[in-house]
PDB file of C-alpha atoms in Angstrom:
ATOM      1  CA  MET A1478    -168.908-105.093  80.956  1.00  0.00           C
ATOM      2  CA  LYS A1479    -167.320-107.508  83.450  1.00  0.00           C
ATOM      3  CA  TYR A1480    -163.889-107.787  81.760  1.00  0.00           C
ATOM      4  CA  LYS A1481    -161.729-105.597  79.520  1.00  0.00           C
ATOM      5  CA  ALA A1482    -159.820-108.512  77.984  1.00  0.00           C
ATOM      6  CA  ALA A1483    -160.449-112.126  77.086  1.00  0.00           C
ATOM      7  CA  ILE A1484    -157.405-114.424  76.637  1.00  0.00           C
ATOM      8  CA  PHE A1485    -158.128-117.717  74.843  1.00  0.00           C
ATOM      9  CA  ASP A1486    -156.341-121.043  74.651  1.00  0.00           C
ATOM     10  CA  MET A1487    -156.201-122.315  71.031  1.00  0.00           C
ATOM     11  CA  ASP A1488    -156.359-126.161  70.741  1.00  0.00           C
ATOM     12  CA  GLY A1489    -159.755-127.454  71.855  1.00  0.00           C
ATOM     13  CA  THR A1490    -161.025-123.960  72.784  1.00  0.00           C
ATOM     14  CA  ILE A1491    -161.314-121.881  69.632  1.00  0.00           C
ATOM     15  CA  LEU A1492    -160.063-124.346  67.111  1.00  0.00           C
ATOM     16  CA  ASN A1493    -160.769-128.058  66.613  1.00  0.00           C
ATOM     17  CA  THR A1494    -157.208-129.072  65.821  1.00  0.00           C
ATOM     18  CA  ILE A1495    -157.155-132.673  67.033  1.00  0.00           C
ATOM     19  CA  GLU A1496    -157.148-134.472  63.653  1.00  0.00           C
ATOM     20  CA  ASP A1497    -154.158-132.521  62.324  1.00  0.00           C
ATOM     21  CA  LEU A1498    -152.339-132.856  65.697  1.00  0.00           C
ATOM     22  CA  ALA A1499    -152.973-136.597  65.697  1.00  0.00           C
ATOM     23  CA  ASP A1500    -151.843-137.071  62.122  1.00  0.00           C
ATOM     24  CA  SER A1501    -148.621-135.068  62.729  1.00  0.00           C
ATOM     25  CA  MET A1502    -147.906-136.815  66.028  1.00  0.00           C
ATOM     26  CA  ASN A1503    -148.454-140.245  64.472  1.00  0.00           C
ATOM     27  CA  HIS A1504    -146.294-139.346  61.497  1.00  0.00           C
ATOM     28  CA  SER A1505    -143.416-138.022  63.671  1.00  0.00           C
ATOM     29  CA  LEU A1506    -143.539-141.100  65.967  1.00  0.00           C
ATOM     30  CA  GLU A1507    -143.702-143.544  63.053  1.00  0.00           C
ATOM     31  CA  VAL A1508    -140.767-142.154  61.164  1.00  0.00           C
ATOM     32  CA  CYS A1509    -138.724-142.471  64.407  1.00  0.00           C
ATOM     33  CA  GLY A1510    -139.638-146.144  64.746  1.00  0.00           C
ATOM     34  CA  HIS A1511    -142.545-145.895  67.249  1.00  0.00           C
ATOM     35  CA  LYS A1512    -146.217-146.732  67.278  1.00  0.00           C
ATOM     36  CA  GLY A1513    -147.924-144.327  64.890  1.00  0.00           C
ATOM     37  CA  ASP A1514    -151.632-145.074  64.986  1.00  0.00           C
ATOM     38  CA  PHE A1515    -152.936-143.413  68.100  1.00  0.00           C
ATOM     39  CA  SER A1516    -156.595-142.478  67.976  1.00  0.00           C
ATOM     40  CA  PHE A1517    -157.972-138.950  68.257  1.00  0.00           C
ATOM     41  CA  ASP A1518    -159.257-139.655  71.823  1.00  0.00           C
ATOM     42  CA  GLU A1519    -155.818-140.961  72.873  1.00  0.00           C
ATOM     43  CA  THR A1520    -154.003-138.025  71.287  1.00  0.00           C
ATOM     44  CA  LYS A1521    -156.226-135.565  73.148  1.00  0.00           C
ATOM     45  CA  ARG A1522    -154.671-136.834  76.391  1.00  0.00           C
ATOM     46  CA  PHE A1523    -151.138-136.257  75.093  1.00  0.00           C
ATOM     47  CA  PHE A1524    -151.457-132.549  74.421  1.00  0.00           C
ATOM     48  CA  GLY A1525    -151.966-129.541  76.715  1.00  0.00           C
ATOM     49  CA  SER A1526    -148.547-129.188  78.313  1.00  0.00           C
ATOM     50  CA  GLY A1527    -146.420-128.508  75.250  1.00  0.00           C
ATOM     51  CA  ILE A1528    -145.111-130.774  72.463  1.00  0.00           C
ATOM     52  CA  LEU A1529    -142.177-132.267  74.461  1.00  0.00           C
ATOM     53  CA  ASN A1530    -144.588-133.482  77.171  1.00  0.00           C
ATOM     54  CA  ALA A1531    -147.000-134.678  74.477  1.00  0.00           C
ATOM     55  CA  ILE A1532    -144.269-136.842  73.009  1.00  0.00           C
ATOM     56  CA  ARG A1533    -143.265-138.102  76.472  1.00  0.00           C
ATOM     57  CA  ARG A1534    -146.884-139.085  77.146  1.00  0.00           C
ATOM     58  CA  ALA A1535    -147.136-140.864  73.762  1.00  0.00           C
ATOM     59  CA  ILE A1536    -144.033-142.912  74.432  1.00  0.00           C
ATOM     60  CA  ALA A1537    -145.117-143.740  77.945  1.00  0.00           C
ATOM     61  CA  PHE A1538    -148.496-144.924  76.622  1.00  0.00           C
ATOM     62  CA  GLU A1539    -146.760-146.934  73.968  1.00  0.00           C
ATOM     63  CA  ARG A1540    -144.670-148.612  76.726  1.00  0.00           C
ATOM     64  CA  GLY A1541    -147.769-149.634  78.705  1.00  0.00           C
ATOM     65  CA  ALA A1542    -148.624-146.698  81.002  1.00  0.00           C
ATOM     66  CA  THR A1543    -152.367-146.030  81.338  1.00  0.00           C
ATOM     67  CA  LEU A1544    -153.990-142.877  80.034  1.00  0.00           C
ATOM     68  CA  ASP A1545    -154.433-141.651  83.614  1.00  0.00           C
ATOM     69  CA  GLU A1546    -150.747-142.401  84.469  1.00  0.00           C
ATOM     70  CA  ILE A1547    -149.325-140.531  81.485  1.00  0.00           C
ATOM     71  CA  MET A1548    -151.081-137.349  82.740  1.00  0.00           C
ATOM     72  CA  PHE A1549    -148.479-137.310  85.555  1.00  0.00           C
ATOM     73  CA  ILE A1550    -145.931-136.271  82.969  1.00  0.00           C
ATOM     74  CA  GLY A1551    -145.274-132.554  83.081  1.00  0.00           C
ATOM     75  CA  THR A1552    -146.605-132.239  86.599  1.00  0.00           C
ATOM     76  CA  ASP A1553    -145.117-132.553  90.117  1.00  0.00           C
ATOM     77  CA  ARG A1554    -146.378-136.219  90.095  1.00  0.00           C
ATOM     78  CA  GLU A1555    -144.057-137.263  87.280  1.00  0.00           C
ATOM     79  CA  ASN A1556    -141.779-139.154  89.658  1.00  0.00           C
ATOM     80  CA  GLU A1557    -144.650-141.508  90.439  1.00  0.00           C
ATOM     81  CA  LEU A1558    -144.454-142.930  86.943  1.00  0.00           C
ATOM     82  CA  ALA A1559    -142.464-146.160  86.637  1.00  0.00           C
ATOM     83  CA  THR A1560    -139.021-145.626  85.110  1.00  0.00           C
ATOM     84  CA  GLU A1561    -139.651-148.032  82.257  1.00  0.00           C
ATOM     85  CA  PHE A1562    -142.251-145.619  80.933  1.00  0.00           C
ATOM     86  CA  ILE A1563    -139.853-142.691  80.689  1.00  0.00           C
ATOM     87  CA  ALA A1564    -138.255-142.130  77.260  1.00  0.00           C
ATOM     88  CA  ASP A1565    -134.667-140.997  76.795  1.00  0.00           C
ATOM     89  CA  GLU A1566    -134.469-137.259  76.335  1.00  0.00           C
ATOM     90  CA  GLU A1567    -132.358-137.559  73.185  1.00  0.00           C
ATOM     91  CA  GLU A1568    -135.155-139.654  71.638  1.00  0.00           C
ATOM     92  CA  ILE A1569    -137.772-137.152  72.700  1.00  0.00           C
ATOM     93  CA  LEU A1570    -135.822-134.332  71.010  1.00  0.00           C
ATOM     94  CA  ARG A1571    -135.348-136.409  67.872  1.00  0.00           C
ATOM     95  CA  ILE A1572    -139.136-136.856  67.518  1.00  0.00           C
ATOM     96  CA  ASP A1573    -139.758-133.224  68.380  1.00  0.00           C
ATOM     97  CA  LYS A1574    -137.519-132.194  65.480  1.00  0.00           C
ATOM     98  CA  PHE A1575    -139.709-134.130  63.040  1.00  0.00           C
ATOM     99  CA  PHE A1576    -142.881-132.755  64.589  1.00  0.00           C
ATOM    100  CA  TYR A1577    -141.615-129.148  64.534  1.00  0.00           C
ATOM    101  CA  GLU A1578    -140.715-129.500  60.833  1.00  0.00           C
ATOM    102  CA  TYR A1579    -143.920-131.365  59.831  1.00  0.00           C
ATOM    103  CA  TYR A1580    -146.790-129.885  61.798  1.00  0.00           C
ATOM    104  CA  PRO A1581    -146.595-126.163  60.756  1.00  0.00           C
ATOM    105  CA  GLN A1582    -146.859-127.409  57.113  1.00  0.00           C
ATOM    106  CA  HIS A1583    -149.807-129.646  57.952  1.00  0.00           C
ATOM    107  CA  CYS A1584    -151.610-127.717  60.683  1.00  0.00           C
ATOM    108  CA  ASN A1585    -154.602-126.581  58.665  1.00  0.00           C
ATOM    109  CA  ILE A1586    -155.738-129.605  56.653  1.00  0.00           C
ATOM    110  CA  LYS A1587    -158.643-130.641  58.866  1.00  0.00           C
ATOM    111  CA  THR A1588    -158.605-127.823  61.417  1.00  0.00           C
ATOM    112  CA  GLY A1589    -161.420-125.310  61.882  1.00  0.00           C
ATOM    113  CA  PRO A1590    -163.139-123.080  64.388  1.00  0.00           C
ATOM    114  CA  PHE A1591    -165.700-124.470  66.834  1.00  0.00           C
ATOM    115  CA  PRO A1592    -169.266-123.324  66.393  1.00  0.00           C
ATOM    116  CA  GLY A1593    -170.050-119.828  67.499  1.00  0.00           C
ATOM    117  CA  ILE A1594    -166.407-118.721  68.008  1.00  0.00           C
ATOM    118  CA  HIS A1595    -166.380-116.164  65.171  1.00  0.00           C
ATOM    119  CA  GLU A1596    -169.632-114.644  66.401  1.00  0.00           C
ATOM    120  CA  LEU A1597    -168.300-114.535  69.921  1.00  0.00           C
ATOM    121  CA  LEU A1598    -165.134-112.718  68.888  1.00  0.00           C
ATOM    122  CA  ASP A1599    -167.099-110.258  66.784  1.00  0.00           C
ATOM    123  CA  ASP A1600    -169.375-109.471  69.759  1.00  0.00           C
ATOM    124  CA  LEU A1601    -166.468-108.963  72.081  1.00  0.00           C
ATOM    125  CA  LEU A1602    -164.625-106.721  69.711  1.00  0.00           C
ATOM    126  CA  GLU A1603    -167.718-104.659  69.011  1.00  0.00           C
ATOM    127  CA  ALA A1604    -168.134-104.172  72.817  1.00  0.00           C
ATOM    128  CA  GLY A1605    -164.523-102.985  73.149  1.00  0.00           C
ATOM    129  CA  VAL A1606    -163.134-106.125  74.810  1.00  0.00           C
ATOM    130  CA  LYS A1607    -159.498-106.849  73.902  1.00  0.00           C
ATOM    131  CA  THR A1608    -158.883-110.414  72.773  1.00  0.00           C
ATOM    132  CA  ALA A1609    -155.747-112.549  72.670  1.00  0.00           C
ATOM    133  CA  VAL A1610    -154.453-116.118  72.313  1.00  0.00           C
ATOM    134  CA  VAL A1611    -151.974-117.839  74.637  1.00  0.00           C
ATOM    135  CA  SER A1612    -151.168-121.417  73.638  1.00  0.00           C
ATOM    136  CA  ASN A1613    -148.684-124.127  74.549  1.00  0.00           C
ATOM    137  CA  LYS A1614    -148.602-124.929  70.848  1.00  0.00           C
ATOM    138  CA  ILE A1615    -145.439-124.192  68.881  1.00  0.00           C
ATOM    139  CA  ASP A1616    -145.450-120.517  67.956  1.00  0.00           C
ATOM    140  CA  PRO A1617    -145.207-120.857  64.101  1.00  0.00           C
ATOM    141  CA  ALA A1618    -148.362-122.938  64.028  1.00  0.00           C
ATOM    142  CA  VAL A1619    -150.144-120.600  66.471  1.00  0.00           C
ATOM    143  CA  GLN A1620    -149.382-117.566  64.407  1.00  0.00           C
ATOM    144  CA  GLU A1621    -150.346-119.317  61.149  1.00  0.00           C
ATOM    145  CA  LEU A1622    -153.628-120.639  62.400  1.00  0.00           C
ATOM    146  CA  ALA A1623    -154.608-117.350  64.110  1.00  0.00           C
ATOM    147  CA  LYS A1624    -153.983-115.487  60.825  1.00  0.00           C
ATOM    148  CA  LEU A1625    -155.762-118.088  58.650  1.00  0.00           C
ATOM    149  CA  HIS A1626    -158.935-118.395  60.786  1.00  0.00           C
ATOM    150  CA  PHE A1627    -159.132-115.201  62.806  1.00  0.00           C
ATOM    151  CA  ASP A1628    -157.179-112.580  60.919  1.00  0.00           C
ATOM    152  CA  GLY A1629    -157.501-109.183  62.695  1.00  0.00           C
ATOM    153  CA  LYS A1630    -159.580-110.562  65.586  1.00  0.00           C
ATOM    154  CA  PHE A1631    -156.815-110.862  68.191  1.00  0.00           C
ATOM    155  CA  SER A1632    -154.646-107.991  69.504  1.00  0.00           C
ATOM    156  CA  ALA A1633    -152.003-110.441  70.732  1.00  0.00           C
ATOM    157  CA  VAL A1634    -151.127-114.005  69.779  1.00  0.00           C
ATOM    158  CA  LEU A1635    -148.500-116.032  71.591  1.00  0.00           C
ATOM    159  CA  GLY A1636    -147.266-119.617  71.269  1.00  0.00           C
ATOM    160  CA  VAL A1637    -144.329-121.285  72.935  1.00  0.00           C
ATOM    161  CA  ALA A1638    -141.225-119.057  72.950  1.00  0.00           C
ATOM    162  CA  GLU A1639    -137.820-119.998  74.426  1.00  0.00           C
ATOM    163  CA  SER A1640    -137.676-116.989  76.694  1.00  0.00           C
ATOM    164  CA  LEU A1641    -140.985-117.819  78.536  1.00  0.00           C
ATOM    165  CA  ARG A1642    -142.027-120.787  80.630  1.00  0.00           C
ATOM    166  CA  ILE A1643    -145.086-122.623  79.180  1.00  0.00           C
ATOM    167  CA  LYS A1644    -148.452-122.818  80.884  1.00  0.00           C
ATOM    168  CA  PRO A1645    -149.451-123.360  83.632  1.00  0.00           C
ATOM    169  CA  TYR A1646    -146.689-120.871  84.580  1.00  0.00           C
ATOM    170  CA  PRO A1647    -148.014-117.312  84.309  1.00  0.00           C
ATOM    171  CA  ASP A1648    -145.191-116.004  82.038  1.00  0.00           C
ATOM    172  CA  MET A1649    -147.019-116.145  78.726  1.00  0.00           C
ATOM    173  CA  VAL A1650    -150.265-114.691  80.126  1.00  0.00           C
ATOM    174  CA  ASN A1651    -148.327-111.923  81.882  1.00  0.00           C
ATOM    175  CA  ALA A1652    -146.563-111.031  78.644  1.00  0.00           C
ATOM    176  CA  VAL A1653    -149.800-110.753  76.793  1.00  0.00           C
ATOM    177  CA  LEU A1654    -151.427-108.661  79.561  1.00  0.00           C
ATOM    178  CA  ALA A1655    -148.529-106.256  79.366  1.00  0.00           C
ATOM    179  CA  GLU A1656    -148.906-106.083  75.537  1.00  0.00           C
ATOM    180  CA  LEU A1657    -152.647-105.395  75.885  1.00  0.00           C
ATOM    181  CA  GLY A1658    -152.121-102.877  78.722  1.00  0.00           C
ATOM    182  CA  VAL A1659    -154.718-104.666  80.875  1.00  0.00           C
ATOM    183  CA  ASP A1660    -154.481-105.647  84.572  1.00  0.00           C
ATOM    184  CA  ALA A1661    -155.120-109.245  85.602  1.00  0.00           C
ATOM    185  CA  SER A1662    -158.112-108.200  87.574  1.00  0.00           C
ATOM    186  CA  ASP A1663    -159.736-106.977  84.388  1.00  0.00           C
ATOM    187  CA  ALA A1664    -159.046-110.103  82.287  1.00  0.00           C
ATOM    188  CA  VAL A1665    -160.395-113.603  82.027  1.00  0.00           C
ATOM    189  CA  TYR A1666    -158.768-116.792  80.629  1.00  0.00           C
ATOM    190  CA  ILE A1667    -160.788-119.265  78.561  1.00  0.00           C
ATOM    191  CA  GLY A1668    -159.583-122.852  77.983  1.00  0.00           C
ATOM    192  CA  ASP A1669    -160.505-126.520  77.744  1.00  0.00           C
ATOM    193  CA  SER A1670    -158.058-128.243  80.155  1.00  0.00           C
ATOM    194  CA  GLU A1671    -156.797-128.534  83.677  1.00  0.00           C
ATOM    195  CA  ILE A1672    -153.680-126.692  82.474  1.00  0.00           C
ATOM    196  CA  ASP A1673    -155.802-123.680  81.558  1.00  0.00           C
ATOM    197  CA  VAL A1674    -157.460-123.590  84.958  1.00  0.00           C
ATOM    198  CA  ARG A1675    -154.107-123.642  86.674  1.00  0.00           C
ATOM    199  CA  THR A1676    -152.687-121.057  84.306  1.00  0.00           C
ATOM    200  CA  ALA A1677    -155.573-118.679  85.154  1.00  0.00           C
ATOM    201  CA  ALA A1678    -155.037-119.234  88.903  1.00  0.00           C
ATOM    202  CA  ASN A1679    -151.225-118.721  88.626  1.00  0.00           C
ATOM    203  CA  SER A1680    -151.868-115.524  86.669  1.00  0.00           C
ATOM    204  CA  SER A1681    -154.571-114.198  89.098  1.00  0.00           C
ATOM    205  CA  LEU A1682    -157.229-114.364  86.362  1.00  0.00           C
ATOM    206  CA  ASP A1683    -160.761-115.655  86.534  1.00  0.00           C
ATOM    207  CA  CYS A1684    -161.267-118.764  84.349  1.00  0.00           C
ATOM    208  CA  ILE A1685    -163.967-119.976  81.997  1.00  0.00           C
ATOM    209  CA  GLY A1686    -163.782-123.649  80.996  1.00  0.00           C
ATOM    210  CA  VAL A1687    -165.364-125.040  77.817  1.00  0.00           C
ATOM    211  CA  ASP A1688    -166.582-128.618  77.647  1.00  0.00           C
ATOM    212  CA  TRP A1689    -166.146-129.214  73.895  1.00  0.00           C
ATOM    213  CA  GLY A1690    -162.366-129.578  73.824  1.00  0.00           C
ATOM    214  CA  PHE A1691    -159.597-132.066  74.808  1.00  0.00           C
ATOM    215  CA  ARG A1692    -160.591-132.768  78.397  1.00  0.00           C
ATOM    216  CA  SER A1693    -163.734-133.865  80.184  1.00  0.00           C
ATOM    217  CA  ARG A1694    -165.825-131.418  82.185  1.00  0.00           C
ATOM    218  CA  GLU A1695    -164.942-133.359  85.371  1.00  0.00           C
ATOM    219  CA  CYS A1696    -161.218-133.057  84.695  1.00  0.00           C
ATOM    220  CA  ILE A1697    -161.475-129.250  84.183  1.00  0.00           C
ATOM    221  CA  GLU A1698    -163.635-128.731  87.219  1.00  0.00           C
ATOM    222  CA  SER A1699    -161.334-130.757  89.449  1.00  0.00           C
ATOM    223  CA  ALA A1700    -158.355-128.440  88.632  1.00  0.00           C
ATOM    224  CA  GLY A1701    -159.593-125.389  90.531  1.00  0.00           C
ATOM    225  CA  PRO A1702    -162.047-122.495  90.411  1.00  0.00           C
ATOM    226  CA  VAL A1703    -163.733-122.349  87.001  1.00  0.00           C
ATOM    227  CA  THR A1704    -167.021-121.346  85.413  1.00  0.00           C
ATOM    228  CA  MET A1705    -168.026-124.038  82.872  1.00  0.00           C
ATOM    229  CA  VAL A1706    -169.851-123.353  79.604  1.00  0.00           C
ATOM    230  CA  SER A1707    -171.163-125.559  76.774  1.00  0.00           C
ATOM    231  CA  LYS A1708    -171.773-122.878  74.102  1.00  0.00           C
ATOM    232  CA  ALA A1709    -169.677-119.933  72.824  1.00  0.00           C
ATOM    233  CA  SER A1710    -172.560-117.587  73.405  1.00  0.00           C
ATOM    234  CA  GLU A1711    -172.342-118.286  77.167  1.00  0.00           C
ATOM    235  CA  ILE A1712    -168.822-116.895  77.135  1.00  0.00           C
ATOM    236  CA  ARG A1713    -170.129-113.655  75.651  1.00  0.00           C
ATOM    237  CA  ASP A1714    -172.821-113.386  78.322  1.00  0.00           C
ATOM    238  CA  ILE A1715    -170.214-113.870  81.134  1.00  0.00           C
ATOM    239  CA  ILE A1716    -167.751-111.349  79.749  1.00  0.00           C
ATOM    240  CA  LEU A1717    -170.182-108.666  78.839  1.00  0.00           C
ATOM    241  CA  GLY A1718    -172.233-109.097  82.024  1.00  0.00           C
TER     242      GLY A1718
END
């Protein structure tokens, strides 16, 4: 067995959440007087760095920034974005309040696991691999979806908490490793975005990237060292060796 623990991202990795995320984002934007008909493909580009950055990206895109430009938000390139694309922080927090109230109640309408994920988790657990979720999603929704779709299959589940910096900082991963009692050298992080690759690197974990989620294969591979897979069974083969 190559690893003792497997830590998974949630959105775009183990669960196909994009329709519920898009519906909730569009609703929250629309009730606050903004454009509220973003497509699934557009919404995929908003998420990955937490809900506040997702809202900032949506507003920037509404104001005319390109899909490539909005990805600067939440990174050290944010100052390259024209000031007219940057929303007022008070407005961001107003939209966030609507999203935080709406999404947990509507997070499981169209959401479901990707093919092979249940079988993968069963195989890992049978082999004695500890499994966990670390997500930049709001914690109430992370806890609810993990229980609804994967009850008993994860030893630790963690969404955004006020006391911990979000991915790609290592705080959340380190907290889960401590809870699992596993060293970073014995764990692997699995995700679908550039944020996940950077999170793994910042946490001194190996990384497996999946190509069925929110980002293109090219985007994931450009972020740093990563082993790419196209099927859940390939993750099992890598972890179990």
